[in-house]
Coordinates of C-alpha atoms in Angstrom, one line a residue:
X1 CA 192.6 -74.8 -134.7
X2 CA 195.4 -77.2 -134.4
X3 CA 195.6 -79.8 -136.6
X4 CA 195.3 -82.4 -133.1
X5 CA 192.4 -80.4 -132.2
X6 CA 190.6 -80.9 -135.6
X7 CA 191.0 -84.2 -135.4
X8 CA 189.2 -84.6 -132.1
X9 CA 186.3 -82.4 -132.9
X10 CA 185.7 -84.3 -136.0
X11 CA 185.2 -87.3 -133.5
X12 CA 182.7 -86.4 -131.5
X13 CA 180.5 -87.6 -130.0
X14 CA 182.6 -90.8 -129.7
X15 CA 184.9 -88.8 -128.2
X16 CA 183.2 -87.3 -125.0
X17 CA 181.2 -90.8 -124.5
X18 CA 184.7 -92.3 -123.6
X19 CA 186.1 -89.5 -121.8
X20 CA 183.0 -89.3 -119.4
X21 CA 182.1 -93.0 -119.7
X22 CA 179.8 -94.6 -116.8
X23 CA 182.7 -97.1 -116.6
X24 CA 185.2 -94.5 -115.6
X25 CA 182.8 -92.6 -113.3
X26 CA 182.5 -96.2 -111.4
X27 CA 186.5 -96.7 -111.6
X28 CA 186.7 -93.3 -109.8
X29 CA 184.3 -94.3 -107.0
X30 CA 186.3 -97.5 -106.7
X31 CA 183.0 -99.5 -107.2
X32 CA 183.8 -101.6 -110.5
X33 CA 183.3 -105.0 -109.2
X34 CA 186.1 -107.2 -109.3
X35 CA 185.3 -109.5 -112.3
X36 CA 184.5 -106.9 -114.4
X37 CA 188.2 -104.9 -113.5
X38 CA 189.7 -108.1 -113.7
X39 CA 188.0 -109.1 -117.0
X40 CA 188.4 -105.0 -118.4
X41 CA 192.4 -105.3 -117.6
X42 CA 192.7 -108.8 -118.7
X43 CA 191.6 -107.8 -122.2
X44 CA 193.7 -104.1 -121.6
X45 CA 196.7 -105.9 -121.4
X46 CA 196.1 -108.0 -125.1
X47 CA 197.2 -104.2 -126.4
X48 CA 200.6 -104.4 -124.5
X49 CA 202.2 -106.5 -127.3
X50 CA 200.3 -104.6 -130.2
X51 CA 201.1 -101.1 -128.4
X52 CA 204.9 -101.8 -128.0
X53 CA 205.1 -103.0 -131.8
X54 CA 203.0 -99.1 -132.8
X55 CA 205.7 -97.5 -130.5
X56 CA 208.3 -99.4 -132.2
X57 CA 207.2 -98.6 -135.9
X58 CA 207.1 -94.8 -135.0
X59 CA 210.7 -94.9 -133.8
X60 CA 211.6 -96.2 -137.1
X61 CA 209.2 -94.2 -139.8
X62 CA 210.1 -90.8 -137.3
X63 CA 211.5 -87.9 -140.2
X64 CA 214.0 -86.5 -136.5
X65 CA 216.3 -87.8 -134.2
X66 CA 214.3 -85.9 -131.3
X67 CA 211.1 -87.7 -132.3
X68 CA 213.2 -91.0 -132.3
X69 CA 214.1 -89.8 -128.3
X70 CA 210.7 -88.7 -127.6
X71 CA 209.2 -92.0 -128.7
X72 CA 211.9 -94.5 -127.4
X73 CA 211.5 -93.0 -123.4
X74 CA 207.8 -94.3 -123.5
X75 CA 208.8 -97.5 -124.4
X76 CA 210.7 -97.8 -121.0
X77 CA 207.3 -96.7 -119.3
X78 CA 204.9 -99.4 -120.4
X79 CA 207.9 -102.2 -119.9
X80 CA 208.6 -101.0 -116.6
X81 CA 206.0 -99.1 -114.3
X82 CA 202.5 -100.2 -116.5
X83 CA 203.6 -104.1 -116.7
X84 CA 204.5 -104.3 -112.7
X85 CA 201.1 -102.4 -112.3
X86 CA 199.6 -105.2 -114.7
X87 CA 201.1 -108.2 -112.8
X88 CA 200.6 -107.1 -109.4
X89 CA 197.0 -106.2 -110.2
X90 CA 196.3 -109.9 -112.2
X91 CA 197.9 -111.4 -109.1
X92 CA 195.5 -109.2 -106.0
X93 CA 192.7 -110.1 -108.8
X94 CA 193.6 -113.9 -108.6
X95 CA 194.0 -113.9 -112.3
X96 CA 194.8 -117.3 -113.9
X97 CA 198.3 -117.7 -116.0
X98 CA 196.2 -118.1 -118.8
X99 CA 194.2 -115.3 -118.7
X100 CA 197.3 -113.7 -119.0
X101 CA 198.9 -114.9 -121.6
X102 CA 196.1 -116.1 -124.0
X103 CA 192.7 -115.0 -123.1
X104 CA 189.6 -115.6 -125.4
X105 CA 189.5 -111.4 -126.7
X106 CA 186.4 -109.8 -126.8
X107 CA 185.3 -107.9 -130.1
X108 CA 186.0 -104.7 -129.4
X109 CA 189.5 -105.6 -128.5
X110 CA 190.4 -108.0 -131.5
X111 CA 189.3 -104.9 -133.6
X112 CA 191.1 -102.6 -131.7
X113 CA 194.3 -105.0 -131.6
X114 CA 193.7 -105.3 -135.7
X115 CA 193.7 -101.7 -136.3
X116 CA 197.6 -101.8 -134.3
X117 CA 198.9 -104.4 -136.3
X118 CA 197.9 -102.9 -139.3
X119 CA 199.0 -99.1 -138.8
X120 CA 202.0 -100.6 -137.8
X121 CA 202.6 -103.1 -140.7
X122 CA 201.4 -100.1 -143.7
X123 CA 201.0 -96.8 -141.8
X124 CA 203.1 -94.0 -142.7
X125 CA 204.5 -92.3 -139.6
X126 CA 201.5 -89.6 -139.4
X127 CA 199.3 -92.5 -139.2
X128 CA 200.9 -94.4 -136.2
X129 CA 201.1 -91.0 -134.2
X130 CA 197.4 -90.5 -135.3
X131 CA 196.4 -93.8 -133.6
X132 CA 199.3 -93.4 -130.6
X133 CA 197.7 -90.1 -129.9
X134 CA 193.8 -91.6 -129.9
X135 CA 195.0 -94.7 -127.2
X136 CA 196.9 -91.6 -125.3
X137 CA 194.5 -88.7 -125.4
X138 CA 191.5 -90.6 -124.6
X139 CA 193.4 -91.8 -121.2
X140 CA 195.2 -88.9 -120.2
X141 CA 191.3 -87.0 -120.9
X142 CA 189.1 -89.4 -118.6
X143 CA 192.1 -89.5 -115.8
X144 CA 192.3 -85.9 -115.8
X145 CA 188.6 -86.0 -114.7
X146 CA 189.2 -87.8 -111.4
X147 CA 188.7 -86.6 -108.3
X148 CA 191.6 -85.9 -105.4
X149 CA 190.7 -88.8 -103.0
X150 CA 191.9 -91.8 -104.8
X151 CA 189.6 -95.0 -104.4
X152 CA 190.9 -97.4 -101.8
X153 CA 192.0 -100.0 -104.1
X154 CA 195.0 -99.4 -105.5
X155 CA 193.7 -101.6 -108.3
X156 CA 192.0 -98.7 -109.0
X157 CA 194.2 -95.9 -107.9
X158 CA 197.1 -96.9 -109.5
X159 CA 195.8 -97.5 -113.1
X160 CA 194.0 -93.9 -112.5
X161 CA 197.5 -92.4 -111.1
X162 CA 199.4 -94.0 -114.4
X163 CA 197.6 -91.5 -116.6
X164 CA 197.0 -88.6 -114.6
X165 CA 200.2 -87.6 -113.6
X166 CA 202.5 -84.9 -115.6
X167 CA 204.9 -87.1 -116.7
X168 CA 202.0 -88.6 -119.0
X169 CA 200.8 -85.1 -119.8
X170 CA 203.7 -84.3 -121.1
X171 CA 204.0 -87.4 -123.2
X172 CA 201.0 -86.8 -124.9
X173 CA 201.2 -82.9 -125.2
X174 CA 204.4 -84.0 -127.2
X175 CA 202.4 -86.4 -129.0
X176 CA 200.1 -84.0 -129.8
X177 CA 202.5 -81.1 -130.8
X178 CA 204.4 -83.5 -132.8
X179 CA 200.9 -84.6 -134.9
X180 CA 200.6 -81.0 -135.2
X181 CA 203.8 -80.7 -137.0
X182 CA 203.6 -83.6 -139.4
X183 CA 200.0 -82.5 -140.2
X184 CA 201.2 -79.2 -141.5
X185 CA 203.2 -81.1 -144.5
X186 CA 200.2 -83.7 -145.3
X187 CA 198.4 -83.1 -148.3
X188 CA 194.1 -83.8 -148.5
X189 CA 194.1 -87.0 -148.9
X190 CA 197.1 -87.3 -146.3
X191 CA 195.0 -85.4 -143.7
X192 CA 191.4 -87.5 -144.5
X193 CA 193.6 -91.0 -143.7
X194 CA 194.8 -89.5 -140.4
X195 CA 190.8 -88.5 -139.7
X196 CA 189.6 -92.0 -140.8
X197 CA 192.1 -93.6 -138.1
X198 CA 191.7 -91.3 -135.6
X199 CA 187.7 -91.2 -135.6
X200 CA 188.0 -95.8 -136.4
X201 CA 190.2 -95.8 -133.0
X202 CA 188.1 -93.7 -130.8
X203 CA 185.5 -95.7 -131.9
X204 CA 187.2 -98.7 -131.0
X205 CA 187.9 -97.3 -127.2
X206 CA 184.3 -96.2 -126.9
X207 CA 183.9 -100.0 -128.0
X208 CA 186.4 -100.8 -125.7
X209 CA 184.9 -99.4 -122.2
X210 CA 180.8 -99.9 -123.2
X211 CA 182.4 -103.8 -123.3
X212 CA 183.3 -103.3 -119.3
X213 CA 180.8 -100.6 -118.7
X214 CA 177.7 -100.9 -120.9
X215 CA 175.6 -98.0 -121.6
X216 CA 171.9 -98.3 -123.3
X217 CA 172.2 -98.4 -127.0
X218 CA 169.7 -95.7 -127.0
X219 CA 171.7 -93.0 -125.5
X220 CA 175.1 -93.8 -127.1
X221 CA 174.1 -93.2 -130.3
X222 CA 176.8 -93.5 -133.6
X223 CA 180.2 -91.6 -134.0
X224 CA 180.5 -89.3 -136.7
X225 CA 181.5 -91.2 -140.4
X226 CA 184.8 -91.6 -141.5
X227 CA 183.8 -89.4 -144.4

């Protein structure tokens, strides 16, 4: 077992609740009403700054020029194709400037956005890849569940199409291969760092969707402990 591979076991069943989430079932059918899509990528797009900042610290902390390469190309995708997807979608949503720029954050995303700020501030470079891969993997893994008629909405289509496609595959298999590789020099209490963050942001996601796509709290049950 893979070091990436590990990780995500140790997460479940966090894990598998976001990958086959009610909310993503419902964004594959094209039925999430339009306040709740609107409010669910209104507080997405708080992560954009935060996400670009994580991105940026792992260009720095990277031990290879390759890694530097590997990391910097993403960069161009979520300033480029994501953020046109983002304003053309605020603007068919009728989304206030606002809402936008500075919306009131739910919970789940202030936590999420925390967890960002501060892998990127302290993290050593296995512990931004650890959370980069979690905010990856989780999307590439729901995506790659979705059916081949797209939903008529290219609200919905085209934030589907973003992460299932195999230029995103291969960003994150790289992502993953590259966790891989740094995890083979960690030492034990190296290793139980990355599996705290990686198990604290699928949690967060899980957090993320039930915010946009509630499930009963009787069936979603707790995520394994940090331990």
């Amino acid at each position: 077992m893979t070091f990436s591979e590990w990780l995500r076991e140790r997460s479940e069943p966090a894990w598998t609740k976001v990958v086959e989430h009610r909310f993503v079932d419902e964004l594959f059918s094209g039925c999430v009403a339009a306040e709740r899509m609107r409010s669910y990528l209104v507080q997405d797009y708080q992560f954009v700054d935060g996400f670009l900042a994580l991105l940026g610290a792992a260009v720095a902390r990277a031990d290879r020029y390759t890694s530097r390469l590997a990391v910097a190309g993403s960069i161009g995708v979520v300033t480029s194709e994501e953020n046109t997807y983002f304003q053309r979608a605020f603007d068919e949503l009728d989304v206030p400037e606002s809402d936008r720029t500075a919306p009131v954050l739910d919970p789940a995303t202030a936590e999420f956005r925390e967890l960002m700020a501060d892998t990127t501030d302290k993290g050593s470079y296995a512990d931004v890849l650890t959370v980069l891969l979690v905010a990856e993997w989780t999307y590439l893994d729901w995506a790659s569940r979705a059916p081949d008629s797209p939903p008529p909405s290219f609200v919905h289509a085209e934030w589907i199409a973003l992460h299932a496609n195999p230029e995103f595959r291969h960003w994150v298999d790289w992502l993953r291969a590259e966790v891989d590789r740094i995890g083979e020099g960690l030492d034990e209490r190296e290793r139980a760092r990355c599996l705290r963050l990686f198990q604290h942001a699928t949690r967060c996601e899980l957090d993320f969707f039930d915010a946009h796509g509630p499930v009963p709290p009787d069936v979603r049950g707790d995520g394994p402990d940090e331990g």
